[in-house]
Amino acid sequence: MTHELLRFATAGSVDDGKSTLVGRLLHDSKSVLADQLAAIERVSNERGMESADLALLTDGLRAEREQGITIDVAYRYFSTAKRSFILADTPGHVQYTRNMVTGASTTELALILIDVRHGVVEQTRRHAAIAALLGVRHIAVVVNKMDLVDYSQEKFNEVSASFTDVASSLGLVDTTVIPVSALVGDNVVDASDTMPWYTGPTLLDYLETVPVGTDPRDEPFRLPVQYVNRPRTAKYPDFRGFSGRIASGVVRVGDDIVVSPLGSKSTVTGIEVLGTPVDEAFSPQSVTLLLADEIDMDRGDVISSTESSPLMTNEITATVCVLNEQPITAGQRVLARFGPKTIRAIVESVTDRLDLESLTHLPFNGALEVNDLGTIKLRLAGDVAVDNYADLRTTGAFILVDEQDGSTLVGGMTRC
Amino acid sequence: MSDFADYTLDHLDVLESEAVHVFREVIGEFDRPVLLFSGGKDSVVMLHLAVKAFAPSPVPFPVLHVDTGHNFPEVITYRDETVDRLGVRLVVANVQDWIDDGRLRERPDGTRNPLQTVPLLETIVANKFDAVFGGGRRDEEKARAKERVFSLRDGFGQWDPRRQRPELWDVYNGRHRPGEHVRVFPLSNWTELDVWRYIEREEIELPWLYYSHEREVFSRDGMWLTAGDWGGPNDSEAVVNKVVRYRTVGDMSCTGAVESTATTVADVIVEVAASRLTERGATRADDRLSEAAMEDRKREGYF
Ligand SMILES: Nc1nc2c(ncn2[C@@H]2O[C@H](COP(=O)(O)OP(=O)(O)OP(=O)(O)O)[C@@H](O)[C@H]2O)c(=O)[nH]1
C-alpha cells in the first residue's frame, strides 16, 4: 500500500493552545526524540514548570523564544505507520494573516483551534475564511481545553453548531469537529474515556484517514514548462524534451496537446519520469515530454490537453493577500510570476477589500495594506495561460514581485 | 483508501518530484548555480536528484566542496570518484589555504568547522555563484524549521530571518541584487528517514563509513572521535577499538561515531527509525554549544 503524504496547516488565536496541541501530537505519536525531550524538560525546569511544556517543541527562532510567541510559519515533520505528515504551523495573531495564507497555500487540510470556553470568535471566522479562499479542501476543527469545562458535551455541541454555521456560509463542505484536551492528551492521539459521548475519530485517526489529494483523472492536463532539455551530446544529438511538474491531470503517449500562449499543437510521442520512459504520467509527477513536432517553446509556456485548455489573457481579476509592508495601489508596476512564467504587470485598479469582521467584500479603491485581502485588476505585458484558482490551484495562483528589491508583495488567486 | 489509489504517489515520489521541481526552477532563474557537495549523504542525494532532474543532459552546474583539511580521507576519495563518474566539475575551497596565507587563524581547540564560513563566502563571490544548493533539511534543527526553500543572503552572505520572503504554493522567488545570492534547499521537506529510504530505493552508493565497521576511536565530550593529524587524542585520552558507524561525515575533530552494527542500508533504516537521538544531537559537537548555535551560524552565512 502507498505510504501517502498529507500536508496540513494549523491556525488558532493566541492561547488557544496550538503549540501545546502540536507538541502533544508529536509527543504522543512518538515523533519526539530523547534529546529534544531532554532539552525542553531542561528549559521547562529552568522556568519553574513541573512537567515538560510540550509547546516548546514547536518554538523556533530566538526572537520568538524571547517573546514566547510564534511569529512565522514553521514546518514540522512526523510520520506514523500509515502516513507521513508535513505540518505548516502558522500563528493566529491578527496582523499575521499573511502567514496563514502562506501556510495554507501548500496544504489541503487546515486544523483550526477553538478554546471551548470562548467558542467561535472573530479569529476563528477569519481562519475559516482564509482556508476557504485558499482552496483548502478539508477543515478539522479542534475544540480544545475540554478539561476546563468538565468535558461537557453540551458546551462542545454549542461550539460545534456555531462553527457549522460559519462553515456553511463560507461554502466549506468537509468539516470535522473533534473535542480534545491538548494539555492532558484526550482525543489527540489516544481516545479518551473522559468523553464517552464522543464517538468520532481522535485527531490522529482523522489525519490518517482523510483522503489525500484528488483523482487526477477528473482534472484537465496542465504542464507549466520549466526547462527545455537539449543535451546536444554525442549520445543524444537531437533530443528535445520539455520538463516540468504536472500541475493537474493525466498525460498519455499519443495525447494531442496545445501549447499556450502561442497555440501551437502537437502530439505526445514520449514521456520520461526522471529518466525512465513511461506511457502515462499524472500530477504531481515531474516529467519530460517529447513531442511529434518541432514547435517553439520557452520556460513559462503551458502544455495542456486540446480538449480543455487554460484561458489566454492579459487582463486578470484576482483575490490577493498583501504580504509585504509595501501597499498595493492602482498604477503600480510590478513583476507577476505565474509558476515558471515571469511577466511585467501593472495594477489597473483595486476594486474591493475583504472586511474581516463581516467577511464581506466592501467596495474599495485605496491602497491595500499588509495583511489585507482584496480584489485587484491586473494588466499584463502579454498573454498568459491561467485557470480559475478555485478550479485549478497551481495554474490559478501567482505572486507579484517588486522589481527593485525583489520582495514578494502579494499572493494572488485568479478569478476567471 | 481512495478509489484513485493507482493515481496516488508514495510520499518519497512526492518529495522527489518536489526536489526536482526546485532544481529545474533554479536552472531557469539563475545564471551560475553551484551545489555544495561534501560526500555526506544529504549532498549525495541532492546530486542524485540533480542527475535525474536534467537527464539525459549532464548536470548543468559545478559542485563545490569546502574542505577543512580534516575530512575523512575515504570521503575525499568517494567525492573525487563520484564527480569523475558523473562528469561534473568540482570546485574545492581549501580552508588550509586561508590559514596558510593568514586570512584565517586556527582556533585554540583545533576545530575547523566554524572556519568554513569565510572560504565558502569568498569562493561564492570569486566565482559569481548566484544560487547555492545546500542539503539542509527543516527537520534537522529548530532554527531550520522556518528556513525557506529559496533563502536570500545579502552581500555578506548573511541570513536575516526577518527579510525572508513568504513562499506560497510552488512559486519560488529567486530575485536578488548583484552581490546577493540565494541558498536553495531542495531537501527542505525531507526527514532523515526519508533520505535513508530514498538511498535504499535508488540504490545510491555512500562513503562506507556510514556503515558499521571496526575503528580506533577515543572519547571526547561524550563522542567517539577518530585519531588523526587534526590533533587528537591528547595524552589523557585512551584509544580503543569499537564497532561504529558515522551518521554524518564532517570535520573529523567534531564528528562523532556512534556504536552500531548496521552494515546495510536496511539495517541503518531500522536503527534510525528506532533512534532516540536526532542526528545532530548525536554527532556534531559544535551544535551543542548553545541552543541557538545553529541560528547564529546561519546569520553568519554558514550552510
Ligand atoms: N487546561 C488546559 N490548558 C491548555 C490546554 N491546551 C493548552 N493549554 C494552556 O493554554 C496556554 C496557551 O497554550 P499555547 O499552546 O502556548 O498557546 P498557543 O495558542 O500556541 O499560543 P501562541 O503560540 O502564543 O500562539 C498554555 O498555558 C497551555 O498550557 C488544554 O487542553 N487544557
CSV table of N, CA and C in Angstrom, one decimal, chain B residues 177-265:
chain,number,residue,atom,x,y,z
B,177,ARG,N,19.7,41.0,-5.9
B,177,ARG,CA,20.5,42.1,-6.4
B,177,ARG,C,21.9,41.6,-6.7
B,178,PRO,N,22.7,42.4,-7.5
B,178,PRO,CA,24.1,42.0,-7.7
B,178,PRO,C,24.8,41.8,-6.4
B,179,GLY,N,25.6,40.8,-6.2
B,179,GLY,CA,26.3,40.6,-5.0
B,179,GLY,C,25.6,39.8,-4.0
B,180,GLU,N,24.3,39.7,-4.1
B,180,GLU,CA,23.5,38.8,-3.2
B,180,GLU,C,23.4,37.4,-3.9
B,181,HIS,N,23.2,36.4,-3.1
B,181,HIS,CA,22.9,35.1,-3.7
B,181,HIS,C,21.8,34.5,-2.9
B,182,VAL,N,21.3,33.3,-3.5
B,182,VAL,CA,20.2,32.6,-2.8
B,182,VAL,C,20.7,31.2,-2.5
B,183,ARG,N,20.5,30.8,-1.3
B,183,ARG,CA,20.7,29.4,-0.9
B,183,ARG,C,19.4,28.7,-1.2
B,184,VAL,N,19.6,27.5,-1.8
B,184,VAL,CA,18.4,26.8,-2.2
B,184,VAL,C,18.5,25.4,-1.5
B,185,PHE,N,17.4,25.0,-0.9
B,185,PHE,CA,17.4,23.7,-0.2
B,185,PHE,C,16.3,22.7,-0.7
B,186,PRO,N,16.7,22.0,-1.7
B,186,PRO,CA,15.8,21.1,-2.4
B,186,PRO,C,15.2,20.0,-1.4
B,187,LEU,N,16.0,19.7,-0.4
B,187,LEU,CA,15.6,18.6,0.6
B,187,LEU,C,14.8,19.2,1.8
B,188,SER,N,14.4,20.4,1.7
B,188,SER,CA,13.8,21.1,2.8
B,188,SER,C,12.7,20.2,3.6
B,189,ASN,N,11.9,19.5,2.8
B,189,ASN,CA,10.8,18.8,3.4
B,189,ASN,C,11.1,17.3,3.6
B,190,TRP,N,12.4,16.9,3.5
B,190,TRP,CA,12.7,15.5,3.8
B,190,TRP,C,13.1,15.3,5.2
B,191,THR,N,12.9,14.2,5.8
B,191,THR,CA,13.4,13.9,7.1
B,191,THR,C,14.6,12.9,6.9
B,192,GLU,N,15.3,12.7,8.0
B,192,GLU,CA,16.5,11.8,7.9
B,192,GLU,C,16.0,10.4,7.4
B,193,LEU,N,14.9,10.0,7.9
B,193,LEU,CA,14.4,8.7,7.5
B,193,LEU,C,14.1,8.6,6.0
B,194,ASP,N,13.5,9.7,5.5
B,194,ASP,CA,13.1,9.8,4.1
B,194,ASP,C,14.4,9.7,3.3
B,195,VAL,N,15.5,10.4,3.7
B,195,VAL,CA,16.7,10.4,3.0
B,195,VAL,C,17.3,8.9,2.9
B,196,TRP,N,17.2,8.2,4.0
B,196,TRP,CA,17.7,6.8,4.0
B,196,TRP,C,16.8,5.9,3.2
B,197,ARG,N,15.5,6.1,3.3
B,197,ARG,CA,14.6,5.2,2.5
B,197,ARG,C,14.9,5.5,1.0
B,198,TYR,N,15.2,6.7,0.6
B,198,TYR,CA,15.4,7.1,-0.8
B,198,TYR,C,16.8,6.5,-1.2
B,199,ILE,N,17.8,6.5,-0.4
B,199,ILE,CA,19.1,5.9,-0.7
B,199,ILE,C,18.9,4.4,-0.9
B,200,GLU,N,18.0,3.8,-0.1
B,200,GLU,CA,17.8,2.4,-0.3
B,200,GLU,C,17.0,2.1,-1.6
B,201,ARG,N,16.0,2.9,-1.8
B,201,ARG,CA,15.2,2.6,-3.0
B,201,ARG,C,16.0,2.9,-4.3
B,202,GLU,N,16.8,3.9,-4.3
B,202,GLU,CA,17.5,4.3,-5.5
B,202,GLU,C,18.9,3.6,-5.6
B,203,GLU,N,19.2,2.8,-4.6
B,203,GLU,CA,20.5,2.1,-4.5
B,203,GLU,C,21.6,3.0,-4.7
B,204,ILE,N,21.6,4.1,-3.9
B,204,ILE,CA,22.7,5.1,-4.0
B,204,ILE,C,23.9,4.7,-3.1
B,205,GLU,N,25.0,4.7,-3.8
B,205,GLU,CA,26.2,4.3,-3.0
B,205,GLU,C,26.7,5.5,-2.1
B,206,LEU,N,27.1,5.2,-0.9
B,206,LEU,CA,27.6,6.2,0.0
B,206,LEU,C,29.0,5.9,0.4
B,207,PRO,N,29.8,6.8,1.0
B,207,PRO,CA,31.1,6.5,1.6
B,207,PRO,C,30.8,5.4,2.7
B,208,TRP,N,31.7,4.4,2.7
B,208,TRP,CA,31.4,3.3,3.6
B,208,TRP,C,31.4,3.6,5.0
B,209,LEU,N,31.9,4.7,5.5
B,209,LEU,CA,31.9,4.9,6.9
B,209,LEU,C,30.5,5.2,7.5
B,210,TYR,N,29.5,5.3,6.6
B,210,TYR,CA,28.2,5.4,7.0
B,210,TYR,C,27.7,4.0,7.6
B,211,TYR,N,28.4,3.0,7.2
B,211,TYR,CA,28.0,1.6,7.7
B,211,TYR,C,29.0,1.1,8.7
B,212,SER,N,28.5,0.2,9.5
B,212,SER,CA,29.3,-0.3,10.6
B,212,SER,C,30.7,-0.9,10.2
B,213,HIS,N,31.7,-0.6,11.0
B,213,HIS,CA,33.0,-1.1,10.8
B,213,HIS,C,33.8,-1.0,12.1
B,214,GLU,N,34.9,-1.7,12.2
B,214,GLU,CA,35.7,-1.5,13.4
B,214,GLU,C,36.7,-0.4,13.2
B,215,ARG,N,36.9,0.4,14.3
B,215,ARG,CA,37.7,1.6,14.1
B,215,ARG,C,38.3,1.9,15.4
B,216,GLU,N,39.5,2.5,15.4
B,216,GLU,CA,40.2,3.0,16.6
B,216,GLU,C,39.6,4.4,16.9
B,217,VAL,N,39.1,4.5,18.1
B,217,VAL,CA,38.5,5.8,18.5
B,217,VAL,C,38.8,6.2,19.9
B,218,PHE,N,38.6,7.4,20.2
B,218,PHE,CA,38.8,7.8,21.6
B,218,PHE,C,37.6,8.7,22.0
B,219,SER,N,37.4,8.8,23.3
B,219,SER,CA,36.2,9.6,23.7
B,219,SER,C,36.5,11.0,24.1
B,220,ARG,N,35.7,11.9,23.6
B,220,ARG,CA,35.9,13.3,24.0
B,220,ARG,C,34.5,14.0,24.0
B,221,ASP,N,34.2,14.7,25.1
B,221,ASP,CA,32.9,15.3,25.2
B,221,ASP,C,31.7,14.4,24.9
B,222,GLY,N,31.9,13.1,25.3
B,222,GLY,CA,30.8,12.2,25.1
B,222,GLY,C,30.7,11.6,23.7
B,223,MET,N,31.7,11.9,22.8
B,223,MET,CA,31.6,11.4,21.4
B,223,MET,C,32.8,10.5,21.1
B,224,TRP,N,32.6,9.6,20.2
B,224,TRP,CA,33.8,8.8,19.8
B,224,TRP,C,34.4,9.4,18.6
B,225,LEU,N,35.6,9.9,18.7
B,225,LEU,CA,36.3,10.6,17.6
B,225,LEU,C,37.4,9.7,17.1
B,226,THR,N,37.8,9.9,15.8
B,226,THR,CA,38.8,9.2,15.2
B,226,THR,C,40.1,10.0,15.3
B,227,ALA,N,41.2,9.2,15.7
B,227,ALA,CA,42.5,9.8,15.8
B,227,ALA,C,43.0,10.4,14.4
B,228,GLY,N,43.8,11.5,14.4
B,228,GLY,CA,44.2,12.0,13.1
B,228,GLY,C,45.1,13.2,13.3
B,229,ASP,N,45.6,13.7,12.1
B,229,ASP,CA,46.5,14.8,12.1
B,229,ASP,C,45.9,16.1,12.7
B,230,TRP,N,44.6,16.1,12.8
B,230,TRP,CA,43.9,17.3,13.2
B,230,TRP,C,44.1,17.6,14.7
B,231,GLY,N,44.7,16.6,15.5
B,231,GLY,CA,45.0,17.0,16.8
B,231,GLY,C,44.4,16.1,17.9
B,232,GLY,N,44.1,14.9,17.6
B,232,GLY,CA,43.5,14.1,18.7
B,232,GLY,C,44.2,12.7,18.6
B,233,PRO,N,44.2,11.9,19.6
B,233,PRO,CA,43.8,12.3,21.0
B,233,PRO,C,45.0,12.9,21.8
B,234,ASN,N,44.7,13.5,22.9
B,234,ASN,CA,45.7,14.0,23.8
B,234,ASN,C,46.1,12.9,24.8
B,235,ASP,N,47.1,13.2,25.6
B,235,ASP,CA,47.7,12.1,26.4
B,235,ASP,C,46.7,11.4,27.3
B,236,SER,N,45.7,12.2,27.8
B,236,SER,CA,44.8,11.6,28.8
B,236,SER,C,43.7,10.8,28.1
B,237,GLU,N,43.6,10.8,26.8
B,237,GLU,CA,42.5,10.2,26.1
B,237,GLU,C,43.0,8.8,25.5
B,238,ALA,N,42.3,7.8,26.0
B,238,ALA,CA,42.7,6.4,25.6
B,238,ALA,C,42.1,6.0,24.3
B,239,VAL,N,42.9,5.4,23.4
B,239,VAL,CA,42.3,4.9,22.2
B,239,VAL,C,41.8,3.5,22.3
B,240,VAL,N,40.6,3.3,21.9
B,240,VAL,CA,40.0,1.9,22.0
B,240,VAL,C,39.5,1.5,20.6
B,241,ASN,N,39.2,0.2,20.5
B,241,ASN,CA,38.7,-0.4,19.3
B,241,ASN,C,37.2,-0.6,19.5
B,242,LYS,N,36.4,0.0,18.5
B,242,LYS,CA,34.9,-0.1,18.7
B,242,LYS,C,34.3,-0.4,17.3
B,243,VAL,N,33.1,-1.0,17.4
B,243,VAL,CA,32.4,-1.2,16.2
B,243,VAL,C,31.4,-0.1,16.0
B,244,VAL,N,31.6,0.8,15.0
B,244,VAL,CA,30.9,2.0,14.9
B,244,VAL,C,30.5,2.3,13.5
B,245,ARG,N,29.7,3.4,13.4
B,245,ARG,CA,29.4,4.0,12.1
B,245,ARG,C,29.2,5.5,12.3
B,246,TYR,N,29.3,6.2,11.2
B,246,TYR,CA,29.0,7.6,11.3
B,246,TYR,C,27.6,8.0,10.8
B,247,ARG,N,27.0,8.9,11.4
B,247,ARG,CA,25.6,9.3,11.0
B,247,ARG,C,25.7,10.6,10.1
B,248,THR,N,26.8,11.3,10.3
B,248,THR,CA,27.1,12.4,9.4
B,248,THR,C,28.6,12.4,9.1
B,249,VAL,N,29.1,12.9,8.0
B,249,VAL,CA,30.5,12.9,7.8
B,249,VAL,C,31.0,14.3,7.6
B,250,GLY,N,31.5,14.9,8.6
B,250,GLY,CA,32.0,16.3,8.5
B,250,GLY,C,33.5,16.3,8.9
B,251,ASP,N,33.8,17.4,9.6
B,251,ASP,CA,35.2,17.6,10.1
B,251,ASP,C,35.5,16.5,11.2
B,252,MET,N,36.7,15.9,11.0
B,252,MET,CA,37.0,14.8,11.9
B,252,MET,C,37.1,15.2,13.4
B,253,SER,N,37.4,16.5,13.6
B,253,SER,CA,37.6,16.9,15.0
B,253,SER,C,36.3,17.1,15.8
B,254,CYS,N,35.1,17.1,15.1
B,254,CYS,CA,33.9,17.3,15.8
B,254,CYS,C,32.8,16.5,15.3
B,255,THR,N,33.1,15.4,14.5
B,255,THR,CA,32.1,14.5,14.1
B,255,THR,C,32.3,13.2,14.8
B,256,GLY,N,31.3,12.8,15.6
B,256,GLY,CA,31.5,11.6,16.4
B,256,GLY,C,30.9,10.4,15.7
B,257,ALA,N,31.5,9.2,16.0
B,257,ALA,CA,30.9,7.9,15.5
B,257,ALA,C,29.9,7.4,16.6
B,258,VAL,N,28.9,6.7,16.1
B,258,VAL,CA,28.0,6.0,17.1
B,258,VAL,C,28.3,4.5,17.0
B,259,GLU,N,28.1,3.9,18.2
B,259,GLU,CA,28.3,2.4,18.2
B,259,GLU,C,27.1,1.8,17.5
B,260,SER,N,27.4,1.0,16.5
B,260,SER,CA,26.4,0.4,15.7
B,260,SER,C,26.8,-0.8,15.0
B,261,THR,N,25.9,-1.7,14.7
B,261,THR,CA,26.3,-2.9,13.9
B,261,THR,C,25.5,-2.9,12.6
B,262,ALA,N,25.0,-1.7,12.2
B,262,ALA,CA,24.2,-1.6,11.0
B,262,ALA,C,25.2,-1.7,9.8
B,263,THR,N,25.2,-2.8,9.0
B,263,THR,CA,26.1,-2.9,7.9
B,263,THR,C,25.5,-2.6,6.6
B,264,THR,N,24.1,-2.5,6.5
B,264,THR,CA,23.4,-2.3,5.2
B,264,THR,C,22.5,-1.1,5.4
B,265,VAL,N,22.0,-0.6,4.2
B,265,VAL,CA,21.0,0.5,4.3
B,265,VAL,C,19.8,0.0,5.1
